[in-house]
Coordinates of C-alpha atoms in Angstrom, one line a residue:
X9 CA 0.0 0.0 0.0
X10 CA 1.4 3.4 -0.9
X11 CA 1.7 6.0 1.8
X12 CA 2.4 9.7 2.3
X13 CA 4.0 11.5 5.2
X14 CA 1.7 13.1 7.8
X15 CA 1.1 16.6 6.6
X16 CA 0.3 17.9 10.1
X17 CA 3.7 16.7 11.3
X18 CA 5.3 18.6 8.4
X19 CA 3.5 21.7 9.4
X20 CA 4.6 21.4 13.1
X21 CA 8.2 20.8 12.0
X22 CA 8.1 23.8 9.7
X23 CA 6.5 26.0 12.4
X24 CA 9.4 25.1 14.7
X25 CA 11.8 26.9 12.5
X26 CA 9.9 30.3 12.6
X27 CA 10.5 32.4 15.7
X28 CA 7.2 33.5 17.3
X29 CA 8.6 36.9 17.9
X30 CA 8.9 37.5 14.2
X31 CA 7.5 40.7 12.6
X32 CA 3.7 41.0 13.1
X33 CA 3.0 40.7 9.4
X34 CA 4.8 37.3 9.3
X35 CA 3.1 36.3 12.5
X36 CA -0.3 37.2 10.9
X37 CA 0.5 35.2 7.8
X38 CA 1.4 32.2 9.8
X39 CA -2.0 32.3 11.5
X40 CA -3.9 32.8 8.2
X41 CA -2.0 29.9 6.6
X42 CA -2.7 27.6 9.6
X43 CA -6.4 28.5 9.6
X44 CA -6.7 28.1 5.8
X45 CA -5.2 24.6 6.1
X46 CA -6.8 23.2 9.3
X47 CA -9.6 25.6 10.2
X48 CA -10.5 26.4 13.8
X49 CA -8.7 23.3 15.0
X50 CA -5.4 24.9 14.2
X51 CA -5.9 27.7 16.9
X52 CA -4.3 25.5 19.6
X53 CA -1.2 25.0 17.3
X54 CA -1.0 28.8 16.6
X55 CA -1.5 29.7 20.3
X56 CA 1.1 27.3 21.6
X57 CA 3.6 28.5 19.1
X58 CA 2.9 32.2 19.9
X59 CA 3.3 31.6 23.6
X60 CA 7.0 31.3 23.1
X61 CA 7.3 34.9 22.2
X62 CA 8.2 37.4 25.0
X63 CA 5.6 39.6 23.6
X64 CA 2.7 37.0 23.8
X65 CA -0.7 38.3 24.5
X66 CA -3.5 35.8 24.8
X67 CA -6.2 38.4 24.0
X68 CA -4.3 39.7 20.9
X69 CA -3.6 36.1 19.7
X70 CA -7.3 35.2 20.1
X71 CA -8.6 38.4 18.5
X72 CA -6.2 38.2 15.5
X73 CA -7.2 34.6 15.0
X74 CA -10.9 35.4 15.0
X75 CA -10.4 38.2 12.5
X76 CA -8.9 35.8 9.9
X77 CA -11.1 34.3 7.2
X78 CA -10.0 30.7 6.5
X79 CA -10.6 31.4 2.7
X80 CA -8.6 34.6 2.7
X81 CA -6.2 33.3 0.1
X82 CA -3.1 32.7 2.4
X83 CA -2.4 29.0 2.1
X84 CA -0.1 26.6 3.9
X85 CA 2.5 27.1 1.1
X86 CA 3.1 30.5 2.7
X87 CA 4.0 29.0 6.0
X88 CA 6.4 26.6 4.3
X89 CA 7.9 29.5 2.4
X90 CA 8.4 31.5 5.6
X91 CA 10.0 28.5 7.4
X92 CA 12.3 27.9 4.5
X93 CA 13.7 31.4 5.0
X94 CA 14.7 30.3 8.5
X95 CA 16.4 27.1 7.4
X96 CA 13.6 24.6 7.1
X97 CA 14.2 21.9 4.4
X98 CA 11.0 21.6 2.4
X99 CA 12.2 18.1 1.2
X100 CA 12.3 16.9 4.8
X101 CA 10.4 13.6 5.4
X102 CA 10.0 13.8 9.1
X103 CA 7.0 12.3 10.8
X104 CA 4.8 9.3 10.6
X105 CA 3.2 7.9 7.4
X106 CA -0.4 8.1 6.7
X107 CA -2.7 6.2 4.4
X108 CA -3.8 8.3 1.4
X109 CA -7.4 7.6 2.4
X110 CA -6.7 9.4 5.7
X111 CA -5.3 12.3 3.8
X112 CA -8.5 12.5 1.6
X113 CA -10.6 12.2 4.7
X114 CA -8.9 15.2 6.3
X115 CA -9.2 17.2 3.1
X116 CA -13.0 16.6 3.0
X117 CA -13.2 17.6 6.7
X118 CA -11.2 20.7 6.0
X119 CA -13.3 21.7 3.0
X120 CA -16.4 21.1 5.1
X121 CA -15.1 23.3 7.9
X122 CA -14.4 26.1 5.4
X123 CA -17.9 25.9 3.9
X124 CA -19.4 25.9 7.4
X125 CA -17.3 28.9 8.4
X126 CA -18.4 30.7 5.3
X127 CA -22.0 30.0 6.0
X128 CA -21.7 31.2 9.6
X129 CA -20.1 34.4 8.5
X130 CA -22.8 35.0 6.0
X131 CA -25.4 34.6 8.7
X132 CA -23.6 37.0 10.9
X133 CA -23.2 39.5 8.1
X134 CA -27.0 39.4 7.4
X135 CA -27.7 39.9 11.1
X136 CA -25.3 42.9 11.3
X137 CA -27.0 44.4 8.2
X138 CA -30.4 44.1 9.9
X139 CA -29.0 45.7 13.1
X140 CA -27.6 48.5 11.0
X141 CA -31.0 49.3 9.5
X142 CA -32.5 49.1 13.0
X143 CA -29.9 51.6 14.3
X144 CA -30.6 54.1 11.5
X145 CA -34.4 53.7 12.1
X146 CA -34.0 54.5 15.8
X147 CA -31.3 57.2 15.4
X148 CA -31.9 60.9 14.8
X149 CA -30.3 63.2 12.2
X150 CA -26.9 64.3 13.4
X151 CA -26.7 67.8 14.9
X152 CA -24.0 70.4 14.3
X153 CA -23.5 70.7 18.0
X154 CA -22.1 67.2 18.4
X155 CA -18.8 67.6 20.3
X156 CA -16.8 65.5 17.7
X157 CA -18.1 67.7 14.8
X158 CA -17.5 70.9 16.7
X159 CA -13.9 69.9 17.5
X160 CA -13.3 69.0 13.9
X161 CA -14.9 72.2 12.7
X162 CA -17.4 70.6 10.4
X163 CA -21.1 70.4 10.1
X164 CA -23.5 67.5 10.1
X165 CA -25.0 66.2 6.8
X166 CA -28.2 64.4 5.9
X167 CA -26.5 61.1 5.6
X168 CA -25.1 61.2 9.2
X169 CA -27.1 60.2 12.2
X170 CA -26.6 60.1 16.0
X171 CA -28.0 57.9 18.8
X172 CA -27.5 57.8 22.6
X173 CA -25.1 55.2 23.7
X174 CA -27.6 53.5 26.1
X175 CA -30.2 53.2 23.3
X176 CA -27.5 51.9 21.0
X177 CA -26.4 49.3 23.5
X178 CA -30.0 48.0 23.8
X179 CA -30.3 47.7 20.0
X180 CA -27.1 45.8 19.3
X181 CA -26.7 43.8 22.6
X182 CA -23.3 45.0 23.5
X183 CA -21.2 48.2 24.3
X184 CA -19.0 49.2 21.3
X185 CA -15.3 49.7 22.3
X186 CA -12.2 51.4 20.9
X187 CA -8.9 50.4 22.4
X188 CA -10.6 48.9 25.4
X189 CA -12.6 52.0 26.2
X190 CA -16.4 52.1 25.7
X191 CA -18.0 54.6 23.3
X192 CA -20.0 57.1 25.3
X193 CA -22.5 59.8 25.0
X194 CA -24.0 60.8 21.6
X195 CA -22.8 58.3 19.1
X196 CA -22.5 59.4 15.5
X197 CA -23.7 56.8 13.0
X198 CA -22.3 56.6 9.4
X199 CA -24.1 53.9 7.3
X200 CA -21.8 51.8 5.1
X201 CA -23.2 50.8 1.8
X202 CA -22.1 48.0 -0.6
X203 CA -23.8 47.8 -4.0
X204 CA -26.7 50.0 -2.9
X205 CA -27.4 48.1 0.3
X206 CA -26.5 49.1 3.9
X207 CA -24.3 46.4 5.4
X208 CA -23.0 47.9 8.6
X209 CA -22.4 51.3 10.3
X210 CA -19.3 53.1 11.6
X211 CA -19.7 54.7 15.1
X212 CA -18.0 57.7 16.6
X213 CA -18.5 59.0 20.1
X214 CA -18.1 62.5 21.4
X215 CA -14.4 62.0 22.2
X216 CA -13.6 60.6 18.7
X217 CA -13.5 56.9 19.7
X218 CA -14.5 54.8 16.7
X219 CA -15.9 51.4 16.3
X220 CA -17.5 49.3 13.6
X221 CA -20.6 47.1 14.1
X222 CA -19.6 43.6 15.0
X223 CA -19.6 41.2 12.0
X224 CA -20.6 43.9 9.6
X225 CA -19.3 43.8 6.1
X226 CA -17.1 46.8 5.1
X227 CA -14.9 45.5 2.4
X228 CA -15.8 47.3 -0.9
X229 CA -18.2 49.6 1.0
X230 CA -18.3 53.3 1.8
X231 CA -20.2 56.0 3.5
X232 CA -21.7 58.7 1.3
X233 CA -21.4 62.2 2.6
X234 CA -24.3 63.3 0.4
X235 CA -26.8 61.7 -2.0
X236 CA -25.1 60.9 -5.3
X237 CA -26.8 62.3 -8.4
X238 CA -27.7 59.9 -11.2
X239 CA -24.7 61.2 -13.2
X240 CA -21.5 62.5 -11.8
X241 CA -18.3 63.2 -13.6
X242 CA -16.2 63.6 -10.5
X243 CA -16.4 61.9 -7.1
X244 CA -14.1 62.8 -4.2
X245 CA -12.9 59.9 -2.0
X246 CA -11.8 60.5 1.6
X247 CA -10.7 58.5 4.5
X248 CA -12.8 59.2 7.6
X249 CA -16.0 61.0 8.2
X250 CA -14.5 64.3 9.3
X251 CA -12.1 64.4 6.4
X252 CA -15.0 63.8 4.0
X253 CA -17.0 66.6 5.5

C-alpha cells in the first residue's frame, strides 16, 4: 500500500523553525496559513507557538485569529515558504506515514469546515445588516453641536445620524469599544453601503473613539457624505467622516 507522510507533522516541523517573535505581518500570515489549512482546529497550534514569544498576549492572539477568514487566500504554502527562510528543508520527510485515504478524509473535513465557516459568516453579516438598519431607524439626524463635529470644525449632513449610547447598546446587545474603552454619549452613525445596500455602520462617540458594528461587512463599501446624483463626472474619495466633511 502506498503511503504519504503526515502533513500535520510537516506543518509542526516547519513551524518550529519560525521564531514566534517575528514581525507582526509574518506572525499574521502564519496564523492565516494555519487557519486556511486546518480551520479552527489549528488555533491550539498557533496559540502554543505564539506563547514562546516574550511579547505574547492571549487576547491579541485570540482576536487576531478570530479576525482571519479561512478562505482569505493565504495557504499553507506561505507557512512553508516562511519556514524555508529560517532554514527549514522543504524536502524533509520527518513524521509518521499516513494512508492516502486518511489524507483524503482530512481534506474533506477541511473543506467542510471552510464551507461551514463561510455559512456562519454570511449569517452574521446578514444579522449585522439588519442591526444597521434598526440603528438608523431609531437614530436621529446628526446635529451640528455634536462635540466631535465641533472639535473637527465641520457640520452635520443628511447622511449622518446620531444615537444615545444606552439606546445603541440595547439595540445591538453590547457596548462598542475602541482600544478597550467604551464609546460614550451621543454616538455618530455613518451607514456603510455596498452595491446599494446598507451592510453595517461606523460609530464615533463625542471623544472621537471609533468602532464598527460587530460582524458587519465593510470591504468594498463606503459612507456617502451626500446623496449621489444619477450622473456625476467627479467623485471625491476621503478616509474618515471628518475628512470627507
